[in-house]
Coordinates of C-alpha atoms and ligand atoms in Angstrom, one line a residue:
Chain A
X1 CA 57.8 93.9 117.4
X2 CA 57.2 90.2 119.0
X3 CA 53.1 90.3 120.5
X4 CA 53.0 89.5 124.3
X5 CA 49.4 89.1 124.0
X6 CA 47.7 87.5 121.1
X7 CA 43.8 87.1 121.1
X8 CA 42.6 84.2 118.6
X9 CA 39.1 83.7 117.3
X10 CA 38.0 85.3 120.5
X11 CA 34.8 85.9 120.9
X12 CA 32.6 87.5 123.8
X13 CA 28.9 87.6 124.6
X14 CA 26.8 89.5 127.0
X15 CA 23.8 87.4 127.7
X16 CA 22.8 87.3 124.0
X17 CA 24.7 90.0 123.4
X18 CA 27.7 89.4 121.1
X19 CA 30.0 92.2 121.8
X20 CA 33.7 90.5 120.6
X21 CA 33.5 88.9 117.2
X22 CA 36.1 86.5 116.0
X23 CA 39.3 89.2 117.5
X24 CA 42.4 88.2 116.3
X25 CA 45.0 90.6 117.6
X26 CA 48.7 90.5 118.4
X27 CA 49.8 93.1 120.8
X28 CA 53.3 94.2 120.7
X29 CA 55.6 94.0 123.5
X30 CA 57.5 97.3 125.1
X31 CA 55.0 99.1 122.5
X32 CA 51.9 101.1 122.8
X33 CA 48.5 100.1 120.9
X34 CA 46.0 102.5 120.6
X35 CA 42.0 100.9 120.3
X36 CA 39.8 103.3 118.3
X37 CA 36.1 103.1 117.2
X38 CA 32.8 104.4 117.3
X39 CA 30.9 104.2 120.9
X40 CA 29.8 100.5 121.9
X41 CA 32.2 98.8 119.6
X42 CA 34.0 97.0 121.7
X43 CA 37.1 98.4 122.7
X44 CA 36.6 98.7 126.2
X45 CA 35.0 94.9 126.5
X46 CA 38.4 93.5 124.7
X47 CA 40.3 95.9 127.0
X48 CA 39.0 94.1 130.0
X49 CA 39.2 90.6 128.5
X50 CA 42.7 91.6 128.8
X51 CA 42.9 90.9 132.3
X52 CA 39.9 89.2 133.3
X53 CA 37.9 92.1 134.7
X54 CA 35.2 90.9 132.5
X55 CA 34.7 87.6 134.9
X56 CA 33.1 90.3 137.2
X57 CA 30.3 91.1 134.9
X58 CA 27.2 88.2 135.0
X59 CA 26.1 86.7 132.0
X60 CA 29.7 87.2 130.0
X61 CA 30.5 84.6 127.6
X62 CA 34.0 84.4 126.2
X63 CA 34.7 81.7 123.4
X64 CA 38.6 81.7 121.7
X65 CA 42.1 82.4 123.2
X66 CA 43.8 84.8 125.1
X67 CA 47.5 84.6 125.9
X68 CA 49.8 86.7 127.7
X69 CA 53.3 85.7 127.1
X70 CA 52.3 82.3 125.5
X71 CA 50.2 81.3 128.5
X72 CA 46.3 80.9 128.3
X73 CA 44.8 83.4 130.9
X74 CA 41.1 81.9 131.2
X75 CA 43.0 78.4 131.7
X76 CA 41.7 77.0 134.9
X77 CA 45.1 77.1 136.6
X78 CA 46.0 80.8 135.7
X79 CA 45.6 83.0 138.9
X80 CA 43.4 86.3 138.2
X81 CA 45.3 87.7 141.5
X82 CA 48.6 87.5 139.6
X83 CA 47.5 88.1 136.4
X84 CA 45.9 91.6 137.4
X85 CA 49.6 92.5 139.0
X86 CA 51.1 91.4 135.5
X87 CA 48.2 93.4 133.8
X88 CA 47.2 96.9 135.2
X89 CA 44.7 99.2 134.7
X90 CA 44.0 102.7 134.8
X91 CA 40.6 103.9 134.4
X92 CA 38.8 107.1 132.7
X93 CA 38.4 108.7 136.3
X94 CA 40.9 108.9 138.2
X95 CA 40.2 106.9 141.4
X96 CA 42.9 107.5 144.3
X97 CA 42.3 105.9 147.7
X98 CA 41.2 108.3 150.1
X99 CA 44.7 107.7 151.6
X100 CA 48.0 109.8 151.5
X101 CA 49.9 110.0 148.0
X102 CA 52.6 107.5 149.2
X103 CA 49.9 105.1 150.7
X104 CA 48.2 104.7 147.5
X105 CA 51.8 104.0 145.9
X106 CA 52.6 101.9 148.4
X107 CA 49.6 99.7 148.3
X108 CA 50.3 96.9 145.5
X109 CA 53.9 96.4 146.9
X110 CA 52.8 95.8 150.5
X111 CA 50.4 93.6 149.3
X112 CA 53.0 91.7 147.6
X113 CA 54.6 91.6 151.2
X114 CA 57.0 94.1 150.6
X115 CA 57.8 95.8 154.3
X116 CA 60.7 97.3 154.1
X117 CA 60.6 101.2 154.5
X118 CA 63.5 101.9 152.8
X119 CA 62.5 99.7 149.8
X120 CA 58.8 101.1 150.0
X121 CA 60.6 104.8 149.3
X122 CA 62.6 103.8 146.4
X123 CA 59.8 101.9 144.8
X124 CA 57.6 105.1 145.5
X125 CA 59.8 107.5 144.2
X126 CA 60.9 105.4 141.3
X127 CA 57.0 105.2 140.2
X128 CA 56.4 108.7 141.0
X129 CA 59.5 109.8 138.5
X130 CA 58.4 107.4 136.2
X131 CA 54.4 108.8 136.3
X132 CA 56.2 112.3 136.1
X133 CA 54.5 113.7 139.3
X134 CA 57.6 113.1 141.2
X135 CA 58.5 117.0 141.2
X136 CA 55.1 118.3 141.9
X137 CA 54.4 115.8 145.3
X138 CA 58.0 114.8 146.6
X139 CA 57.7 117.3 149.6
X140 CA 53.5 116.8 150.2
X141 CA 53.9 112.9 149.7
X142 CA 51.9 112.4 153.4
X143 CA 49.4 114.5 152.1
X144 CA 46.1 113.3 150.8
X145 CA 45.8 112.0 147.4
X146 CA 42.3 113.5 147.2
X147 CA 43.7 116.8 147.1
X148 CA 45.3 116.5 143.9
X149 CA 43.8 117.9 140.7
X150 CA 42.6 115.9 138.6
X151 CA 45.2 115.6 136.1
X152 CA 47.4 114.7 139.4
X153 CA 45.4 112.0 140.4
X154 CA 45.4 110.1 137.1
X155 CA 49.2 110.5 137.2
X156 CA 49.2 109.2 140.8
X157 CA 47.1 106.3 139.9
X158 CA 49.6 105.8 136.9
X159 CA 52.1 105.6 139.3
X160 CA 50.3 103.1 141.3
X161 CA 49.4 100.8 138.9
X162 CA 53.4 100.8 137.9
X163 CA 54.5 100.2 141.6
X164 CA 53.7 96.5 141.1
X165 CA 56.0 96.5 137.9
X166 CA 53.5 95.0 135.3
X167 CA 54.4 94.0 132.3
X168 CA 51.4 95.7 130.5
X169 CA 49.4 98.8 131.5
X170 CA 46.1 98.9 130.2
X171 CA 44.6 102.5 130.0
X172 CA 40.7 103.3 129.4
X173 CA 40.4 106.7 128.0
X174 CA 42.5 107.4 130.1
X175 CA 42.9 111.6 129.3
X176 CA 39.3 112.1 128.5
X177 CA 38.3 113.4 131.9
X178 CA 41.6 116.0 131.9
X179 CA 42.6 119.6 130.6
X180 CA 45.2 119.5 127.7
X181 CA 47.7 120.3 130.1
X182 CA 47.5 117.3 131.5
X183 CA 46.6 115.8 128.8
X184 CA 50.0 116.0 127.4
X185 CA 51.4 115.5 130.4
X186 CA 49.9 112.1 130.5
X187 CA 51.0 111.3 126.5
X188 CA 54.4 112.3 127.4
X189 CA 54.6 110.4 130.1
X190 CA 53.5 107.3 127.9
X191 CA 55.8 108.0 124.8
X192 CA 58.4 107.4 128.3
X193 CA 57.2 104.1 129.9
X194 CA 56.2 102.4 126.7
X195 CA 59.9 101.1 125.9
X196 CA 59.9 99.7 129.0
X197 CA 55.9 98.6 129.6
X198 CA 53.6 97.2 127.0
X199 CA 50.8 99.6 126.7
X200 CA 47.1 99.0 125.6
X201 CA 44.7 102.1 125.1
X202 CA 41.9 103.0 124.9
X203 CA 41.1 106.8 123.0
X204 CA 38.4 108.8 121.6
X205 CA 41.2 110.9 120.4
X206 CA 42.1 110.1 117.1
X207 CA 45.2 112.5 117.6
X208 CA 46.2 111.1 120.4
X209 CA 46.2 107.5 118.9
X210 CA 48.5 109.2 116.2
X211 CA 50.6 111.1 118.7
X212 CA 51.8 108.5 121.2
X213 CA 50.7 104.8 119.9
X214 CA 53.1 102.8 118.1
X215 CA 50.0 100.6 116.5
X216 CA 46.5 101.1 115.8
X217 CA 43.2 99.1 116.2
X218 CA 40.4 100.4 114.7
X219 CA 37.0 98.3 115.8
X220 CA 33.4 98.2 114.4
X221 CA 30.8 96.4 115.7
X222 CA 33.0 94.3 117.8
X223 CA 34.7 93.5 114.6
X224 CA 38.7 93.7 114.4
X225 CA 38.6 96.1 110.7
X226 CA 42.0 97.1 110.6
X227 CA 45.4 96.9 113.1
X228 CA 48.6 98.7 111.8
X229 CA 51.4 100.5 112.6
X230 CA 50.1 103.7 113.6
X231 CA 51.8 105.4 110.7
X232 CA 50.4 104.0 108.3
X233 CA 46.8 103.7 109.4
X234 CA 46.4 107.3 110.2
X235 CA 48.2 108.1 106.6
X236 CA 47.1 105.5 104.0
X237 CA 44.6 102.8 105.8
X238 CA 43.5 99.5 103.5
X239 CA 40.1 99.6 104.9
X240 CA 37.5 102.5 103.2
X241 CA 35.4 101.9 106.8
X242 CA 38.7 102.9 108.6
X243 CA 39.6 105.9 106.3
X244 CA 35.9 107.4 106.9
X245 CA 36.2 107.0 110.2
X246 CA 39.3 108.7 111.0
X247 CA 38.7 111.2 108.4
X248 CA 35.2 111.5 110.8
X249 CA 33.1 111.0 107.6
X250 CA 31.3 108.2 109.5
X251 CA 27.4 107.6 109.9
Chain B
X1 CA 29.0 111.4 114.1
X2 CA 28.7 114.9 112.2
X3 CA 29.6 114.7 108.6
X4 CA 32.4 116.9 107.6
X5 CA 30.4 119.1 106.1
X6 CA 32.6 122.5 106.9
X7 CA 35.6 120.5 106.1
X8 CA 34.0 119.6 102.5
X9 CA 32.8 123.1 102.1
X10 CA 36.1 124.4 102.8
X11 CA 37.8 121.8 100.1
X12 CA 35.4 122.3 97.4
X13 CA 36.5 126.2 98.3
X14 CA 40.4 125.0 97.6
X15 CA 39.5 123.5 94.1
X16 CA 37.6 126.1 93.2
X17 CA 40.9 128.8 93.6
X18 CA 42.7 125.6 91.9
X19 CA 40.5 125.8 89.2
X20 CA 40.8 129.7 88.7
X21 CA 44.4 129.9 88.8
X22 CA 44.4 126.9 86.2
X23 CA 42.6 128.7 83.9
X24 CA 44.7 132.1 84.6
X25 CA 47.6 130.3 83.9
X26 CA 46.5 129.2 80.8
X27 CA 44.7 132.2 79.5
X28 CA 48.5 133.5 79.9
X29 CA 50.3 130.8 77.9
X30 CA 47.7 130.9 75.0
X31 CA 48.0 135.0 75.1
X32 CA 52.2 134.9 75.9
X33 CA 52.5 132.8 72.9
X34 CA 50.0 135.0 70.5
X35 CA 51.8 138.4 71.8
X36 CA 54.9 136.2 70.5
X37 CA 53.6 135.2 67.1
X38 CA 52.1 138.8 66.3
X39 CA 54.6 141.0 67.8
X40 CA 51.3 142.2 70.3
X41 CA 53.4 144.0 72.6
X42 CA 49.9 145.4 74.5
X43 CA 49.0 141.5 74.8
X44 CA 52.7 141.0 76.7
X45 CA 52.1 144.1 78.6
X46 CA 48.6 142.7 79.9
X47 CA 50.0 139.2 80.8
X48 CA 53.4 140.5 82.4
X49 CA 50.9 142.8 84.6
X50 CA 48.5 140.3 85.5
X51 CA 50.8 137.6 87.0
X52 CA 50.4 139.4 90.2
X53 CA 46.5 137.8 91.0
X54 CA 48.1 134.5 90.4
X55 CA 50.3 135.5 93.4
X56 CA 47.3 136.8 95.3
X57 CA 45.2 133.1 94.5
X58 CA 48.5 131.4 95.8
X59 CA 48.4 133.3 98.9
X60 CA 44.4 132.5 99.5
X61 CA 45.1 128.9 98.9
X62 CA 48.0 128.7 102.1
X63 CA 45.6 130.9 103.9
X64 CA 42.4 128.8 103.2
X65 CA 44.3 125.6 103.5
X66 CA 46.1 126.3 106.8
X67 CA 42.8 127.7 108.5
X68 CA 40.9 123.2 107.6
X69 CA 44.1 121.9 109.4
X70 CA 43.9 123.9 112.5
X71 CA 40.0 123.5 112.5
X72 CA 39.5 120.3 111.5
X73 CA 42.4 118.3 111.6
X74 CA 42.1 116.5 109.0
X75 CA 44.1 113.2 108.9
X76 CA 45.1 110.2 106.0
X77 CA 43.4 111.4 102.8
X78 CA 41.6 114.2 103.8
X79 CA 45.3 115.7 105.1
X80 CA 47.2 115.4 101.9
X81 CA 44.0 116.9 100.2
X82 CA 45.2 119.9 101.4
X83 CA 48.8 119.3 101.1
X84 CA 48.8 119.0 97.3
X85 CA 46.3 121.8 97.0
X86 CA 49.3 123.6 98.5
X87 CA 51.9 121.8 95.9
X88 CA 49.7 122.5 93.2
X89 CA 48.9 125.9 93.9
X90 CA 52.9 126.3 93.9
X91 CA 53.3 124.6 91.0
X92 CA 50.7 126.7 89.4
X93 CA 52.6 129.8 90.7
X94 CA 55.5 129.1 88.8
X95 CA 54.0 128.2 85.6
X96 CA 52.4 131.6 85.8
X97 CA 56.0 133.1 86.3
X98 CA 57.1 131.1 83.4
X99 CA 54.6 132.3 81.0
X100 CA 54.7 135.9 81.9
X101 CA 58.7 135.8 81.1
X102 CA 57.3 134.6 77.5
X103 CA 55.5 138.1 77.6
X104 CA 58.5 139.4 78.5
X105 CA 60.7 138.0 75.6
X106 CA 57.7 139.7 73.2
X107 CA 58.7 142.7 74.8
X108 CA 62.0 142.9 74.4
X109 CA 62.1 141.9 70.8
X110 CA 60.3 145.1 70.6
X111 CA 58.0 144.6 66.9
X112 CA 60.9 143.2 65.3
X113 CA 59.6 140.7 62.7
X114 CA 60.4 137.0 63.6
X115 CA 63.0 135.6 61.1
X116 CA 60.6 132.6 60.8
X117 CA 57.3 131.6 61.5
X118 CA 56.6 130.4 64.7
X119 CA 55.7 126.5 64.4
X120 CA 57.2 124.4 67.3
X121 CA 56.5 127.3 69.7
X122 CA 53.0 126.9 69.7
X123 CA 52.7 123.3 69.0
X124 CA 54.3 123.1 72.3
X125 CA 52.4 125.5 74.2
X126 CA 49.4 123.9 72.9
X127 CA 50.3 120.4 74.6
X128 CA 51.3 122.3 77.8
X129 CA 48.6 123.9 77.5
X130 CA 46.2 120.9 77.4
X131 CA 48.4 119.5 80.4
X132 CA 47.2 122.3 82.5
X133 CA 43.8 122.0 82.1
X134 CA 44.4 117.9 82.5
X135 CA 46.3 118.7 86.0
X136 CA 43.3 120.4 87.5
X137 CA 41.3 117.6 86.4
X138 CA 43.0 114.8 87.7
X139 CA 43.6 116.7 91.2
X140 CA 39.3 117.2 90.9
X141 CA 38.4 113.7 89.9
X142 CA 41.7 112.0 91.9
X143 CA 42.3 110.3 88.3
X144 CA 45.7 108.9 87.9
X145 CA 45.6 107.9 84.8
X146 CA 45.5 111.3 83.9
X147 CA 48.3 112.3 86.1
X148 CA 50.3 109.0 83.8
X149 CA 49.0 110.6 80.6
X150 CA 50.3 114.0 81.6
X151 CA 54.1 112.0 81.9
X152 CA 53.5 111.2 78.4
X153 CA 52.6 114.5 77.2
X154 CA 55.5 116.0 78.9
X155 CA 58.0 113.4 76.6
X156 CA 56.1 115.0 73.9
X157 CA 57.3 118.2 75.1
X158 CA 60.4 117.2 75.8
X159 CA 61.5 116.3 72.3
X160 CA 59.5 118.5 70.4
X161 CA 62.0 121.0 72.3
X162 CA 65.1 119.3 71.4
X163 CA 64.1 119.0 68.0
X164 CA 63.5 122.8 67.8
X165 CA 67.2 123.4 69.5
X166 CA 68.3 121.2 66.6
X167 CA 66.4 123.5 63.8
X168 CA 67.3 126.8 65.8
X169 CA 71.0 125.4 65.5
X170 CA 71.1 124.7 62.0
X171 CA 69.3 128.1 61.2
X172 CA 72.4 129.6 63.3
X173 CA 74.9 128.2 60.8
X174 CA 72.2 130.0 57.9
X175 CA 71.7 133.4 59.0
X176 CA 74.1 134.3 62.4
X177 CA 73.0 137.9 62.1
X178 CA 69.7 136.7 63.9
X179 CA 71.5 135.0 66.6
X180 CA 70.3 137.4 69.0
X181 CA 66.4 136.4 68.2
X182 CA 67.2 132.7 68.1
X183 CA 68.4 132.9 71.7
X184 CA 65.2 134.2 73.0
X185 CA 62.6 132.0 70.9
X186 CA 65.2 129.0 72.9
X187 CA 64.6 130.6 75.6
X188 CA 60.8 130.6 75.1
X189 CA 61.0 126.5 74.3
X190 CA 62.5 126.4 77.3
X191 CA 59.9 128.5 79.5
X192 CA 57.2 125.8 77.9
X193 CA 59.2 123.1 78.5
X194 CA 59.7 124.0 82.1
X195 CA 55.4 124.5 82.4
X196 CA 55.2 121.4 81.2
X197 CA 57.2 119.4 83.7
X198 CA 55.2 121.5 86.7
X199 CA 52.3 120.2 84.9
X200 CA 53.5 116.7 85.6
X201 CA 54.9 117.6 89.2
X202 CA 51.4 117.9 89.7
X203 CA 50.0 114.6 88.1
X204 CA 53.0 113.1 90.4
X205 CA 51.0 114.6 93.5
X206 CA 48.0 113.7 92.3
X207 CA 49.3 110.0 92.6
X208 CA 50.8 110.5 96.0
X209 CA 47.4 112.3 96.9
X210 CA 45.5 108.9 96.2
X211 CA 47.8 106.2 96.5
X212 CA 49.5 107.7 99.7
X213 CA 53.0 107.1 97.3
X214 CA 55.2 109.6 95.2
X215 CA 55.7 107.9 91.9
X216 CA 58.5 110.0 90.0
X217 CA 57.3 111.1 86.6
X218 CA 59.6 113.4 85.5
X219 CA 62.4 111.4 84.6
Ligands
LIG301 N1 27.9 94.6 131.2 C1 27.4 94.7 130.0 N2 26.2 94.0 129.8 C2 25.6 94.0 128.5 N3 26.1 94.7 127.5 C3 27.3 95.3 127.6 C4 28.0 95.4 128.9 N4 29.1 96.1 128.7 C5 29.1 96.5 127.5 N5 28.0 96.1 126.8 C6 27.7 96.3 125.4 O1 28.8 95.8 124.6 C7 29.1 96.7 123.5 C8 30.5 97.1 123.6 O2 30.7 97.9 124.8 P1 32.0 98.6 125.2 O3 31.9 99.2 126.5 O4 33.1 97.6 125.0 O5 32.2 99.6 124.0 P2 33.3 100.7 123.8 O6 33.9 100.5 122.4 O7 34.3 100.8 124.9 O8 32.4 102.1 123.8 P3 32.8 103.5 124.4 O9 33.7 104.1 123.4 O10 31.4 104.2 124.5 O11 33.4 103.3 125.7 C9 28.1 97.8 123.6 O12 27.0 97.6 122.8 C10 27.6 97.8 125.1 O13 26.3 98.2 125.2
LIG302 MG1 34.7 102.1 126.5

């Protein structure tokens, strides 16, 4: 699997904090990767270096490289605009736009300029299939997006990230907030798209890690311990610190 | 995080049926193999009879073992944990059927006296019968050095067998009238010869259990 992001030496501080230490990680492309680890380890901090949302935050140091398809993204000349359309994100709670279901689709591409109804429709209906809520909205798709249960919504903002056609869809705990019915519905929908996307994530589920990613981080302390095919972590991992944790024998 | 302490509880509960059908499977090699040697058809009776609470510990072990997965969930080594407590306990089942078809060779020769003493028989069923006890302990202590000394014992086995088809065959030629007999004492070499390689199925699991690999022993 060739990595179309590598992270090298990276490391991250908040204030005096140091939250990233020394990550080197290849992320395959058209795969998913699954972060795990303890609360406060990091995962969700390297997540956001992915895309830059970490330039929001005051006081956030980064030291080391990050490259998405060869390319430096904290190189002066790399836009963030463009970068966040290449890199998406979808968020532990699902946050629609108080707008109509095919508004909120609709959104990234008629940023991009994109006017066309007809062409607006297909994109719509291609990221609704492809966010597998196509069948439950096709005939409500005026309707508001805040109506939607929950599960809904997070499929709906799935869809909406994918309406810009990134290249990699990053996904913070993404399933923690839903019923296992959607749950599933959600992993499904994953083990679907990740031939086609690159797929970072972000669980608390160990299960889930197991179930849908192709390869496993497991992080401690902002430390990198172990990345693997997903196989073989959950089944025979190097590190004792990974096996206890998994095995939830930790603290 | 919690410690797993139900999930421990519940696995020291698995060893400890491991334990108990180790040492009911033994009990009913040493006593198959005495009922053979003194014609003790009560002693056959007993260990023919009481093959069925191996059964019932095999049964407790699925039951036990299948309750941690659904509840816990247990994943990497706690997962095959269980899993060879379920090939062992298997293993263990069989060797139990195999020593309780010794009994049943005592009983059907009936008290008819032995046309020689018995000297490879229970040489054999003495190694085996250390190779049991030497399964359970690998599986407790996760020792695979153990589980490679039992593949050793079991060549032991293995030609102490062929060596007693070669006397059995010669002692055919001798005295054919007994031929009937010398059939069931092979058969017998055979039942302990058979124990013997479950002994070292189990050693093989006990190396997949720690290594996460099946090494293959028993060739
Ligand atoms: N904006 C911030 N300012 C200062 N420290 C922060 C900030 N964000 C995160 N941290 C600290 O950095 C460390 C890593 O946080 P991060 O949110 O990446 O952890 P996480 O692995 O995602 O945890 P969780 O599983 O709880 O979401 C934590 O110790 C956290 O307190
Ligand atoms: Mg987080």
């Amino acid at each position: 699997m060739e990595p179309i992001i590598r992270t090298e030496n990276l490391d991250l501080y908040y204030e005096q904090f140091h939250a990233l230490k020394s990550v080197n990680l290849d992320i395959p492309e058209k795969a998913a990767t699954a972060f795990i680890g303890p609360s406060g380890c990091g995962k969700s901090t390297l997540l956001r270096t992915l895309n830059r949302m970490n330039d929001q935050i005051a006081g956030t140091r980064i030291e080391g490289l990050v490259s998405l398809g060869g390319a430096d993204i904290y190189d002066k000349n790399m836009e963030v605009e463009s970068l966040r359309k290449r890199v998406g994100m979808v968020f532990q709670q699902p946050n629609p736009f108080p707008k109509s279901i095919y508004e909120n689709v609709a959104y990234g591409p008629r940023l991009q300029g994109i006017k066309k109804k007809s062409e607006l429709d297909e994109i719509v209906e291609e990221s609704l299939k492809q966010a597998a809520l196509w069948d439950e909205v096709k005939d409500f798709q005026k309707r508001s997006a805040l109506g939607l249960s929950g599960g809904q919504q997070q499929r709906l903002c799935i869809a909406r990230a994918l309406a810009v056609k990134p290249d990699v869809l990053l996904m913070d705990e993404s399933t923690s907030a839903l019923d296992p019915i959607s749950t599933a519905k959600i992993e499904e929908l994953i083990r679907q798209i990740k031939n086609r996307y690159t797929i970072v994530m972000v669980t608390h589920n160990m299960h889930q890690a197991a179930r849908v990613s192709d390869k496993t981080v497991f992080f401690l302390n902002g430390e990198v311990i172990e990345a693997a095919e997903t196989k073989t972590l959950f089944s025979t991992p190097e590190d004792s610190r990974t096996e206890d944790y998994i095995s939830g024998r930790f603290g | 995080m919690a410690r797993r302490t139900d999930f421990d509880e519940g696995l020291n509960q698995l060893r400890e049926l491991l334990i108990r059908m180790g040492t009911h499977v033994d009990g009913a090699l040493k006593e198959a193999v005495e009922s053979l040697k003194n014609s003790d058809l009560a002693k056959a009776e007993e260990v023919n009879r009481r093959d069925a609470e191996l059964n019932a510990m095999e049964e407790e072990i699925l039951e036990l073992g299948s309750q941690l997965i659904i509840t816990q969930q247990p994943v990497a080594k706690d997962l095959r944990r269980i899993i060879v407590a379920f090939k062992i306990s298997s293993d263990l089942e069989r060797m139990g059927d195999l020593a309780r078809d010794i009994a049943r060779v005592t009983i059907r020769m009936d008290g008819q006296p032995l046309v020689k003493p018995l000297i490879d028989i229970p040489h054999m069923a003495s190694i085996a019968s250390t190779m049991i006890s030497e399964s359970i302990r690998s599986y407790m202590d996760e020792n695979t050095d153990l589980a490679y000394k039992m593949a050793k014992d079991d060549d032991e086995v293995d030609e102490l067998y062929s060596a007693m088809l070669r006397e059995l065959y010669t002692l055919l030629l001798d005295k054919p009238e007994s031929a009937p007999q010398m059939m069931l004492l092979q058969m017998v070499g055979r039942y302990i010869e058979r124990i013997a390689d479950h002994a070292t199925n189990i050693g093989e699991n006990v190396v997949f259990l720690v290594t996460g690999r099946r090494p293959d022993l028993n060739s």
